[in-house]
Tab-separated table of C-alpha atoms in Angstrom:
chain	number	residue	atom	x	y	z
A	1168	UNK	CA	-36.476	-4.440	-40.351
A	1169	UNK	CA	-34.573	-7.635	-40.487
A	1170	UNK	CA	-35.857	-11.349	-38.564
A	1171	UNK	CA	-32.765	-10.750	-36.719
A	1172	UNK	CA	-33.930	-7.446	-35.428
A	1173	UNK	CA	-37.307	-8.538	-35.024
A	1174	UNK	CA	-36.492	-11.257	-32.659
A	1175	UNK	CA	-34.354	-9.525	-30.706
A	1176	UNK	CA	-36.688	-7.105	-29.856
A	1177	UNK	CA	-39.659	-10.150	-28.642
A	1178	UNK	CA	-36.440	-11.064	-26.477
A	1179	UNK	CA	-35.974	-8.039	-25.035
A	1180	UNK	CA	-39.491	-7.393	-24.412
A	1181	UNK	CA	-40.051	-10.966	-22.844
A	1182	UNK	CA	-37.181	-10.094	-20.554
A	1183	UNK	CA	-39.009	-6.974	-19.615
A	1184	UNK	CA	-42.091	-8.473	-18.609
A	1185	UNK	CA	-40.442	-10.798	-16.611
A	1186	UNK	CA	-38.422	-8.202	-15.079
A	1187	UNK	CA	-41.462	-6.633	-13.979
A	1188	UNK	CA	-42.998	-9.327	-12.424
A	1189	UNK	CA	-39.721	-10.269	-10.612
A	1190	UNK	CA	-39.390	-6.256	-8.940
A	1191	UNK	CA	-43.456	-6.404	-8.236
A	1192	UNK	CA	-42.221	-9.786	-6.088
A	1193	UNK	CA	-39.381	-7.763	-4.677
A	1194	UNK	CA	-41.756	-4.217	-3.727
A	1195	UNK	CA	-44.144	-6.803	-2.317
A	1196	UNK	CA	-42.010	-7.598	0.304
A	1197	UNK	CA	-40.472	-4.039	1.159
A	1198	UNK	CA	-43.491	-3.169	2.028
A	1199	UNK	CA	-43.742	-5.533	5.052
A	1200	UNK	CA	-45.233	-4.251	8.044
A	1201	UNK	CA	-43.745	-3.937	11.505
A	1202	UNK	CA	-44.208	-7.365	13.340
A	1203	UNK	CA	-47.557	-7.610	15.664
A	1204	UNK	CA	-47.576	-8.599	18.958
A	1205	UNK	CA	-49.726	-10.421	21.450
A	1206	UNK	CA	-50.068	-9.921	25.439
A	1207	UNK	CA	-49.808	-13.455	27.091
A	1208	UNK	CA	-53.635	-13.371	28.371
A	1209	UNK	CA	-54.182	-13.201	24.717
A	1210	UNK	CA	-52.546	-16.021	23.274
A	1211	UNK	CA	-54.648	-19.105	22.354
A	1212	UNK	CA	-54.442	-22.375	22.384
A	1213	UNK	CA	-52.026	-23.374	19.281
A	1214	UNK	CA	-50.858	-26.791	17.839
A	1215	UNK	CA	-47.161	-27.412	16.614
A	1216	UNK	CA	-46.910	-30.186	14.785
A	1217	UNK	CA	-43.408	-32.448	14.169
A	1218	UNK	CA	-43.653	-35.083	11.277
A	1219	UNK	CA	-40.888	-37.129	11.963
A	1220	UNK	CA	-39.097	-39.821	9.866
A	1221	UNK	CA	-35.559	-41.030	11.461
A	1222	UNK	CA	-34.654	-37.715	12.613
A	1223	UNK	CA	-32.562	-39.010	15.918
A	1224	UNK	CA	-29.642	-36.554	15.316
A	1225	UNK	CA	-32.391	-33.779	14.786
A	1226	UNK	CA	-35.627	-33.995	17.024
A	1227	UNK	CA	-33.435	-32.920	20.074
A	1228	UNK	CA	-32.616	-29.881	19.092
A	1229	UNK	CA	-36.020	-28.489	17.277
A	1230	UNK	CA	-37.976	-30.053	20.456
A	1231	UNK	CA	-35.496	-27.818	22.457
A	1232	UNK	CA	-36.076	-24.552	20.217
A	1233	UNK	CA	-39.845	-24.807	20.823
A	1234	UNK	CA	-39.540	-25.525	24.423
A	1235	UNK	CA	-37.604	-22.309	23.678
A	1236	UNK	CA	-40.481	-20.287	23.031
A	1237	UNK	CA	-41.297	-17.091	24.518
A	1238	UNK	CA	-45.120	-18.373	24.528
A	1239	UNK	CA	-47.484	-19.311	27.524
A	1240	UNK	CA	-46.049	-22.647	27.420
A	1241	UNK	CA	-49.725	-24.580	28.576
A	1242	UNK	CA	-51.219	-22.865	25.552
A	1243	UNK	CA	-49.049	-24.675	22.963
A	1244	UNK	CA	-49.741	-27.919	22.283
A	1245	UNK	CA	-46.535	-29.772	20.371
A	1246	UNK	CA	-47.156	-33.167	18.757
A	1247	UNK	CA	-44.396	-34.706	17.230
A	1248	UNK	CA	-45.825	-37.528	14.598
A	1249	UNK	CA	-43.202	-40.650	13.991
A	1250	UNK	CA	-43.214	-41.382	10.314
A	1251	UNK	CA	-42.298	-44.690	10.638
A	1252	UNK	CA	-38.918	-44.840	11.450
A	1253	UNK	CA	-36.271	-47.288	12.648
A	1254	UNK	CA	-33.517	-44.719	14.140
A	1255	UNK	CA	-33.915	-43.976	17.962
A	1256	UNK	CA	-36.222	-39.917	17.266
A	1257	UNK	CA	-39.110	-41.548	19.501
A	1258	UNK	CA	-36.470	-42.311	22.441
A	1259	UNK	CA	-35.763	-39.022	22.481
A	1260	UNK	CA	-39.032	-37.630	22.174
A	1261	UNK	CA	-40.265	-39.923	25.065
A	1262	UNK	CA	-37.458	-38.391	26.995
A	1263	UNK	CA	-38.782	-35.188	27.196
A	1264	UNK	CA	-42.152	-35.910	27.721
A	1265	UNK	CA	-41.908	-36.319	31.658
A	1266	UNK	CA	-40.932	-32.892	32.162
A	1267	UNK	CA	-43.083	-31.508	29.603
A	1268	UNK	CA	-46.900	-32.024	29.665
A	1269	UNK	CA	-47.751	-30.303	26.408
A	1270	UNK	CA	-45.606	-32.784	24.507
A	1271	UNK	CA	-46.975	-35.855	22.282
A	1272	UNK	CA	-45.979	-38.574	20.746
A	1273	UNK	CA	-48.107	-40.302	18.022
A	1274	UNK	CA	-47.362	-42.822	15.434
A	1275	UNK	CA	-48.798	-41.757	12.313
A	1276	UNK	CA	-51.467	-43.244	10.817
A	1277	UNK	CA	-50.448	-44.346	7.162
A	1278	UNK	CA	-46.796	-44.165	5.494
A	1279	UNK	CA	-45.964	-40.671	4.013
A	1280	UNK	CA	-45.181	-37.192	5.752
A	1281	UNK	CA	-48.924	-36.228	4.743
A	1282	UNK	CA	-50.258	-39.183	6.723
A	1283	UNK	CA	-47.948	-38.002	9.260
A	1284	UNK	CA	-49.469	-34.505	9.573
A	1285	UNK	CA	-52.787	-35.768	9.160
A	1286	UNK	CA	-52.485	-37.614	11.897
A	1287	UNK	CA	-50.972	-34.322	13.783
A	1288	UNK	CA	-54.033	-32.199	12.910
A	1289	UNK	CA	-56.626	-35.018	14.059
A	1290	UNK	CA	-55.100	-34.672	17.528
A	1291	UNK	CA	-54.611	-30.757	17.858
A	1292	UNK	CA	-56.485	-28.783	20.430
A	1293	UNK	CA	-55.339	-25.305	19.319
A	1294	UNK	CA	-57.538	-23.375	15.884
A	1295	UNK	CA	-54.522	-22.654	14.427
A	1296	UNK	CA	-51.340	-25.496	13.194
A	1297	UNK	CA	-47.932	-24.470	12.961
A	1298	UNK	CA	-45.879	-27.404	10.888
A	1299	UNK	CA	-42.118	-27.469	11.728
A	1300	UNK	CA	-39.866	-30.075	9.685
A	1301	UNK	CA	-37.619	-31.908	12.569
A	1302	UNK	CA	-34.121	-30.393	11.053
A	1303	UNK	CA	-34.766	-26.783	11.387
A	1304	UNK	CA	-33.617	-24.347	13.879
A	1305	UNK	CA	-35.505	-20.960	14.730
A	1306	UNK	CA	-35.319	-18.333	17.605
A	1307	UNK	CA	-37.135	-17.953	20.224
A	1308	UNK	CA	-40.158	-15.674	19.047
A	1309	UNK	CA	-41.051	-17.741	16.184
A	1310	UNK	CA	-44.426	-19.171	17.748
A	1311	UNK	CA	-45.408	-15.847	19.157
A	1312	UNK	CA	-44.870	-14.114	15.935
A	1313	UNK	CA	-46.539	-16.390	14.199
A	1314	UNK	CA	-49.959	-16.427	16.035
A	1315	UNK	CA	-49.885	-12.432	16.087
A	1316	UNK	CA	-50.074	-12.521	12.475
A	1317	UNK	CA	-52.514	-14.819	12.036
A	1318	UNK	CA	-54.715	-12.866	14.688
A	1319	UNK	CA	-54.755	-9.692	13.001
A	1320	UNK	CA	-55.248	-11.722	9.763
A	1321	UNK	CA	-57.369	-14.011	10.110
A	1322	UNK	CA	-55.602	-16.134	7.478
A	1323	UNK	CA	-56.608	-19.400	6.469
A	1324	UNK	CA	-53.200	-20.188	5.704
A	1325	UNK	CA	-49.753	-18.426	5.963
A	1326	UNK	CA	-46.421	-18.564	3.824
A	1327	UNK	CA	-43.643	-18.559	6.407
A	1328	UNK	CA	-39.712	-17.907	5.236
A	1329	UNK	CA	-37.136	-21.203	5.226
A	1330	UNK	CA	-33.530	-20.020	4.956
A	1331	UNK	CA	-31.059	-22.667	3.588
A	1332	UNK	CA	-27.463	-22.477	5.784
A	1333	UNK	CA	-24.724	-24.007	4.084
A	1334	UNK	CA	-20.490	-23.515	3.370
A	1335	UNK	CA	-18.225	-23.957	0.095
A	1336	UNK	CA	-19.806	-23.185	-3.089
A	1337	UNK	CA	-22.907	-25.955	-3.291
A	1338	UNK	CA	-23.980	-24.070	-0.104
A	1339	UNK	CA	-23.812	-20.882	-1.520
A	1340	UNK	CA	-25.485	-22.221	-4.551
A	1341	UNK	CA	-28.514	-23.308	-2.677
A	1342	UNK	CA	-28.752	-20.690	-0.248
A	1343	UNK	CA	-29.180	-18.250	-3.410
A	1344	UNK	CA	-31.459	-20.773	-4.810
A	1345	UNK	CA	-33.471	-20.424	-1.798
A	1346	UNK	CA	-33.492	-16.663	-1.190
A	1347	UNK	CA	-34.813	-16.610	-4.871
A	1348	UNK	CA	-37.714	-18.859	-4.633
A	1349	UNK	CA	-38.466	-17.465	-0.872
A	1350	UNK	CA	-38.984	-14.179	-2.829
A	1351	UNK	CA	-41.167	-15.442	-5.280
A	1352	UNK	CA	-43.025	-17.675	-2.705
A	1353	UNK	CA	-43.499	-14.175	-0.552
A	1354	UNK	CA	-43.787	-11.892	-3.184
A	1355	UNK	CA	-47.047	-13.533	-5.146
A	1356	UNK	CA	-48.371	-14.485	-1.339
A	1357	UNK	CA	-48.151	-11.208	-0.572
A	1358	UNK	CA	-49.954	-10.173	-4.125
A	1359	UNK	CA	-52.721	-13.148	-3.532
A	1360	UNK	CA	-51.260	-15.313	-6.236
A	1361	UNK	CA	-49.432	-17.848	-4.136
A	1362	UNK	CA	-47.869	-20.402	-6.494
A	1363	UNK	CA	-45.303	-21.654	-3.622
A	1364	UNK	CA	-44.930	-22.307	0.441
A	1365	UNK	CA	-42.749	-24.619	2.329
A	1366	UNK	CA	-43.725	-27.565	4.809
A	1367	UNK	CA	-40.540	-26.409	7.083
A	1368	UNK	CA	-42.484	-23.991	7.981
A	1369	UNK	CA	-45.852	-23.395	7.532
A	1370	UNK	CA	-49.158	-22.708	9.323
A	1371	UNK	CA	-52.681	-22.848	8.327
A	1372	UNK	CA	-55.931	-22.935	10.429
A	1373	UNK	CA	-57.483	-26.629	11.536
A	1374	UNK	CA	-60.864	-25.979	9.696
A	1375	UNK	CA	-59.678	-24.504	7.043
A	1376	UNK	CA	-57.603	-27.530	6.683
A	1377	UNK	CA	-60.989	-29.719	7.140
A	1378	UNK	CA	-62.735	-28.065	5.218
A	1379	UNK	CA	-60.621	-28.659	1.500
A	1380	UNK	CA	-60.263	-32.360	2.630
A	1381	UNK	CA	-56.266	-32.015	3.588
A	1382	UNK	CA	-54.601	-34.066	1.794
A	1383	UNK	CA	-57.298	-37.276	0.725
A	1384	UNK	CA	-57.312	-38.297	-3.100
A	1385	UNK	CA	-53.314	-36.612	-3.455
A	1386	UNK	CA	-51.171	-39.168	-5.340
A	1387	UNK	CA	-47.980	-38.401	-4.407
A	1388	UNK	CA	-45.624	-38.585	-0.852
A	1389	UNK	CA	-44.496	-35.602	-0.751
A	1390	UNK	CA	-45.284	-31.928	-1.936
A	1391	UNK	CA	-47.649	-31.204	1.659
A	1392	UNK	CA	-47.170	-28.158	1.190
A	1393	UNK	CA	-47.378	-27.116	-2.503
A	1394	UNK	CA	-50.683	-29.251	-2.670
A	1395	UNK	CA	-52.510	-27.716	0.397
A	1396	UNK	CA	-51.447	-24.478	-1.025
A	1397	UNK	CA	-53.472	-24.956	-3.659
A	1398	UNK	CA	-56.488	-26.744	-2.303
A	1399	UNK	CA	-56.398	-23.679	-0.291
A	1400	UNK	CA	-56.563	-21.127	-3.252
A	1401	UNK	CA	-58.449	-23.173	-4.846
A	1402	UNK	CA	-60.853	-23.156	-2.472
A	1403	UNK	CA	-60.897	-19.336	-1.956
A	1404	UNK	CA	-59.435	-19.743	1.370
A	1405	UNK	CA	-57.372	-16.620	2.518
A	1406	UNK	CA	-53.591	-16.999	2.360
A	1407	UNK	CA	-50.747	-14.332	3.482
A	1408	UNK	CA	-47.287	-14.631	3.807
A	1409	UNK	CA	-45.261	-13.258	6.742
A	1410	UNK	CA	-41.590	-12.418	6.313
A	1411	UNK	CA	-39.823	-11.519	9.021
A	1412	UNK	CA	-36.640	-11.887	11.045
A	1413	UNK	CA	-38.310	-13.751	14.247
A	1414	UNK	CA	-39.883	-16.291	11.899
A	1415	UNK	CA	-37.461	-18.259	9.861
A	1416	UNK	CA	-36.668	-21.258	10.215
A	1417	UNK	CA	-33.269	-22.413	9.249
A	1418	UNK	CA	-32.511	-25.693	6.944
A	1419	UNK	CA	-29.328	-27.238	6.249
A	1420	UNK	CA	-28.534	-27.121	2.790
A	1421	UNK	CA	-27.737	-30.594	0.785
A	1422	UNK	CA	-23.855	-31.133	2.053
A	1423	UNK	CA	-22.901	-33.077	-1.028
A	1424	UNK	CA	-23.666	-33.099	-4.770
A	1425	UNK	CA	-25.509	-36.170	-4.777
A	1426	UNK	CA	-27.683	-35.346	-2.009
A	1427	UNK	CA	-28.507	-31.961	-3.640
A	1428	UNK	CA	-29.686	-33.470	-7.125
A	1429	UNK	CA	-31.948	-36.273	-5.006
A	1430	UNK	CA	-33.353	-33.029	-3.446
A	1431	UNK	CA	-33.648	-31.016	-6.262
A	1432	UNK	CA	-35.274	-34.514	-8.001
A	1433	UNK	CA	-37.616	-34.565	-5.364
A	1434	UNK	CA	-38.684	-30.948	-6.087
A	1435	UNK	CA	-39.166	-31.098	-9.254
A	1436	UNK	CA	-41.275	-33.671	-9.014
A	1437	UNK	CA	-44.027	-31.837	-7.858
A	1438	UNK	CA	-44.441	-30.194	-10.667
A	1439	UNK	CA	-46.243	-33.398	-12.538
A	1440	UNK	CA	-49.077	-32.197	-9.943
A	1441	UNK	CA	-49.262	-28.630	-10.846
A	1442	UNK	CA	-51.537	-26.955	-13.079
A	1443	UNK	CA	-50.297	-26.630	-17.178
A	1444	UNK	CA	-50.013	-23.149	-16.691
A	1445	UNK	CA	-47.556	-23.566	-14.029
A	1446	UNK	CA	-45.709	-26.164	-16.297
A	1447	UNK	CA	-45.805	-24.158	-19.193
A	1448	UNK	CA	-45.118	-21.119	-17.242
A	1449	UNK	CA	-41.537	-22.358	-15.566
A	1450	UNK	CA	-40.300	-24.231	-18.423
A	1451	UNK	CA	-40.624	-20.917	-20.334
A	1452	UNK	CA	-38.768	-18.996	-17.489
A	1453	UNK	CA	-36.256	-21.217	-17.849
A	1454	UNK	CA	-35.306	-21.556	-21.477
A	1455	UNK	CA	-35.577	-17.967	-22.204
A	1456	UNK	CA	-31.468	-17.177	-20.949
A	1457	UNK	CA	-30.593	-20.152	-23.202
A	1458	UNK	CA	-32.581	-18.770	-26.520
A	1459	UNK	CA	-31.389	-15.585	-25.429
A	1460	UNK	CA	-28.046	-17.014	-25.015
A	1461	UNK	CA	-28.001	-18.760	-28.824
A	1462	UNK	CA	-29.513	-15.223	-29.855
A	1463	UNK	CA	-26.786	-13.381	-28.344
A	1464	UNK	CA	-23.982	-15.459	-29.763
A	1465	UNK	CA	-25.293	-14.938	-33.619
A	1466	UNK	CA	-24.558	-11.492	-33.674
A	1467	UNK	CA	-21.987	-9.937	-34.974
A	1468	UNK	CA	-21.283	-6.107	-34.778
A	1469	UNK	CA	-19.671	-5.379	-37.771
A	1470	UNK	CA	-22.187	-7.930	-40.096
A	1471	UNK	CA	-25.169	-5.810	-38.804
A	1472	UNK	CA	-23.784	-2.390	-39.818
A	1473	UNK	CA	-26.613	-0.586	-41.738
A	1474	UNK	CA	-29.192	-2.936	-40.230
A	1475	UNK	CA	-29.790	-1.046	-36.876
A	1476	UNK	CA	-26.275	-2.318	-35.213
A	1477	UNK	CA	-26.008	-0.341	-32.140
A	1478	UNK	CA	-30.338	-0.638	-31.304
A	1479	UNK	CA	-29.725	-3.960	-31.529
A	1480	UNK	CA	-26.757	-4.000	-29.510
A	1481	UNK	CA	-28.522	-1.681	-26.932
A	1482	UNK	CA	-31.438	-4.324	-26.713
A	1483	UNK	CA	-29.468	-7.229	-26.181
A	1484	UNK	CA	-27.481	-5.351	-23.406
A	1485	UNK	CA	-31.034	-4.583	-22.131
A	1486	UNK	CA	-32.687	-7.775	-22.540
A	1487	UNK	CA	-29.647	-9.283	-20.259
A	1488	UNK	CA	-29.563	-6.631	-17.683
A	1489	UNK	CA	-33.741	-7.176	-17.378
A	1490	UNK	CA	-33.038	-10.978	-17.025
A	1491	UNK	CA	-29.676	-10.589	-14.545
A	1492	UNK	CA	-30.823	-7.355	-12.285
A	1493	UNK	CA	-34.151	-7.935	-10.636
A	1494	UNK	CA	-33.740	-11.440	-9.199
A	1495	UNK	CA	-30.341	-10.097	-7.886
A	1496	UNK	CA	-32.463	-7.127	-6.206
A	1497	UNK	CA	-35.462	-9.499	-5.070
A	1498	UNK	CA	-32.882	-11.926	-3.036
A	1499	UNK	CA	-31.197	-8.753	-1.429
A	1500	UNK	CA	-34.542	-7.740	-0.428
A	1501	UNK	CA	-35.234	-11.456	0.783
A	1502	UNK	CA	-32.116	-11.789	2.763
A	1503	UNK	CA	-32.553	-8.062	3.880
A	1504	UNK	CA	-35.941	-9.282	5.476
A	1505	UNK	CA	-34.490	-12.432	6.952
A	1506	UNK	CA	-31.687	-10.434	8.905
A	1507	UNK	CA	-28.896	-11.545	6.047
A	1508	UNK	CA	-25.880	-9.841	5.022
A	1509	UNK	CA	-26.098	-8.899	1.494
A	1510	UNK	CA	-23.987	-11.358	-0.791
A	1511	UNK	CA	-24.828	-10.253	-4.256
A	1512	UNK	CA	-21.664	-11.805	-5.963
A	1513	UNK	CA	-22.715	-14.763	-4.619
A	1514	UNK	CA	-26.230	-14.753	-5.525
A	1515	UNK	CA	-25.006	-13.788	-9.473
A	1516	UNK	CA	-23.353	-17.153	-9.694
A	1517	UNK	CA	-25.898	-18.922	-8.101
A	1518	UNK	CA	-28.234	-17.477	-10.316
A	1519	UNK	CA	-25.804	-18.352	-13.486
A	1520	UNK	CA	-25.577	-22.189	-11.658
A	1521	UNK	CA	-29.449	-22.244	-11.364
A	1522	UNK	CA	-29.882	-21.540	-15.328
A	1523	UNK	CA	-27.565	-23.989	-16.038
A	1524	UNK	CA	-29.039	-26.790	-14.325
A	1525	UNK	CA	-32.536	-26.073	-13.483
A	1526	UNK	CA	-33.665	-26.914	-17.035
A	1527	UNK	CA	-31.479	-30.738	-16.861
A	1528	UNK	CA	-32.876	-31.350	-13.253
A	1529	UNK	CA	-36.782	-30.185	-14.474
A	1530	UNK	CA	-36.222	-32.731	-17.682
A	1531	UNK	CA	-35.115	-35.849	-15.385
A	1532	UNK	CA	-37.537	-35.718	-12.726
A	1533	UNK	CA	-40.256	-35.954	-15.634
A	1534	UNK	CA	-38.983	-39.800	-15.703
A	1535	UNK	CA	-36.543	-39.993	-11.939
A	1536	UNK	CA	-38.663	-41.528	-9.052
A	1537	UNK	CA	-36.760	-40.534	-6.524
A	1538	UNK	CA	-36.727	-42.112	-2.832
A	1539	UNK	CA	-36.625	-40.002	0.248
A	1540	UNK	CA	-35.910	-42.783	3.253
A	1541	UNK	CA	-36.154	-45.653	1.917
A	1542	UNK	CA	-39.437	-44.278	0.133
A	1543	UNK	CA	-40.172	-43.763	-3.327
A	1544	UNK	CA	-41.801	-40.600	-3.634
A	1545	UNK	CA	-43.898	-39.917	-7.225
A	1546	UNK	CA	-45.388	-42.122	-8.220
A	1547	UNK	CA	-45.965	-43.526	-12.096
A	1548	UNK	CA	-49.474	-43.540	-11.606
């Protein structure tokens, strides 16, 4: 059996693993459960909090969503947290205050979105914290939903569903992006291996939150909520992941190139906080189409006749298909979940986008400090 031969088959056999791991993800999350519900006379007291950073053209309209809420409306407490901004958000926060009670307005207590939420939690009445970024948008059950779960769970934390909206080809790029990771962020939540959850959405309970520390001793701005994901399972704490129509929030994707790789910079740059395995983990994910790729491209048919041409040929065929097919089938489930249409040309080349410049984007945010308002973000140190 030739090296050639030999290699192809570890390629093809890498591919299947990760295949399998990638349709576990996407059975995780077929297997959701019908949505619970609570009567009003059983709703507690909850906590929404806002972290807010110049967000003038925003905070109207995610102030009006959860004003929206189909929740006893004197048993949720919202506190929107101003980040330090110079725009005109806590204007229009303070104009909705007189006609609604439950509304706050507090200025956070140190620079940096965790400060901001920090400052949220210290002032919440309600067991359980729901954090909503100030640019989403979300229906009207979201809150209700939300607490049901976490009622019949118990959970110490929960792994709630962003979707990305966005037109033209970059949008389409990053809403595939997004459906991907939102699988993988469900799917291994759903397996108790979270390894991803997003701030936009996000709620965890206030002493479970106490009792890891939040966010003290963390180096970096941003990443609130990869880090208290894993102070969380670090600390044993019990995390699920709810994915469901009446609970997504909706994000604007990047609407311009440059604004996209400062994003993409920015998320990236978590990673210098994750664990090695984590590291090692994704950067291997992410070279194997390009070894695969060089692999493919140094065969030749007709050369490997009497040296196992067509099994070879078969396996590389494989080895593709096991790399291509199951994140295709784990964003249809995704977007299936999220009340979607099914785009699955459109999630191909944002898959064949993602390879291309997931690996440059991980590289330069080892050494990019990128800023995020007027803040840099990662720090060298």
């Amino acid at each position: 059996m030739s090296s050639f031969l030999l290699i192809t088959l570890a390629l093809f056999a890498m591919t299947l693993m990760l295949a399998t791991v990638v349709i576990s993800w996407r059975d995780a999350i077929k297997e959701r459960k019908v949505a619970p519900t609570i009567p009003d006379e059983d709703a507690p007291i909850i906590s929404v909090i806002v972290p807010a950073r110049d967000e003038e053209e925003n905070i109207t309209a995610v102030l009006q969503d959860l004003f929206a809420q189909d929740y006893p409306r004197d048993r949720m407490q919202v506190i929107v947290v101003d980040d330090g901004g110079s725009d005109g958000t806590a204007d229009r926060v303070r104009g909705m205050m007189p006609l609604w009670p439950q509304l706050q307005l507090l200025e956070s207590a140190g620079p940096g979105k965790k400060a901001a939420i920090t400052t949220g939690v210290g002032a919440a009445r309600g067991d359980l914290v729901v954090l909503t970024d100030a640019d989403v948008r979300f229906g009207p059950l979201r809150v209700r939903s939300i607490v049901a779960h976490w009622l019949k769970e118990r959970s110490d934390l929960i792994v709630l569903p962003v979707w990305t909206e966005g037109s033209g080809v970059l949008g389409g790029i990053q809403q595939g992006e997004q459906a991907a990771l939102l699988g993988m962020a469900i799917g291994t939540a759903v397996q108790g291996r979270p390894v991803l959850a997003y701030g936009a959405n996000l709620a965890f309970s206030r002493a479970a939150f106490g009792a890891v520390g939040g966010y003290q001793g963390d180096r970096f701005a941003s990443g609130d909520d990869h880090f208290l994901l894993q102070r969380m399972r670090l600390s044993g704490k019990r995390i699920t992941a709810f994915h469901f129509k009446d609970v997504v929030v909706t994000a604007k994707a990047a609407p311009s190139f440059s604004a996209f790789l400062q994003q993409r910079l920015r998320w990236a740059g978590k990673m210098r906080g994750a664990g090695m395995a984590q590291i090692v983990g994704g950067g291997a994910v992410l070279s194997l189409p390009w070894v695969l790729l060089w692999h493919t491209m140094r065969f030749n048919f007709v050369d490997r006749i009497g040296d196992h041409a067509l099994f070879t040929l078969a396996l590389l065929i494989g080895a593709w298909g096991c790399w291509a097919l199951p994140p295709l089938l784990l964003i249809g489930a995704v977007r299936s979940g999220a009340a979607r249409g099914a785009n699955m040309a459109g999630a191909l080349f944002g898959l064949i986008a993602f390879t291309c410049y997931a690996p440059v984007i991980g590289i330069a945010a080892l050494f990019a400090r990128p800023k995020w308002k007027g803040r840099t973000l990662h720090p060298r140190a």
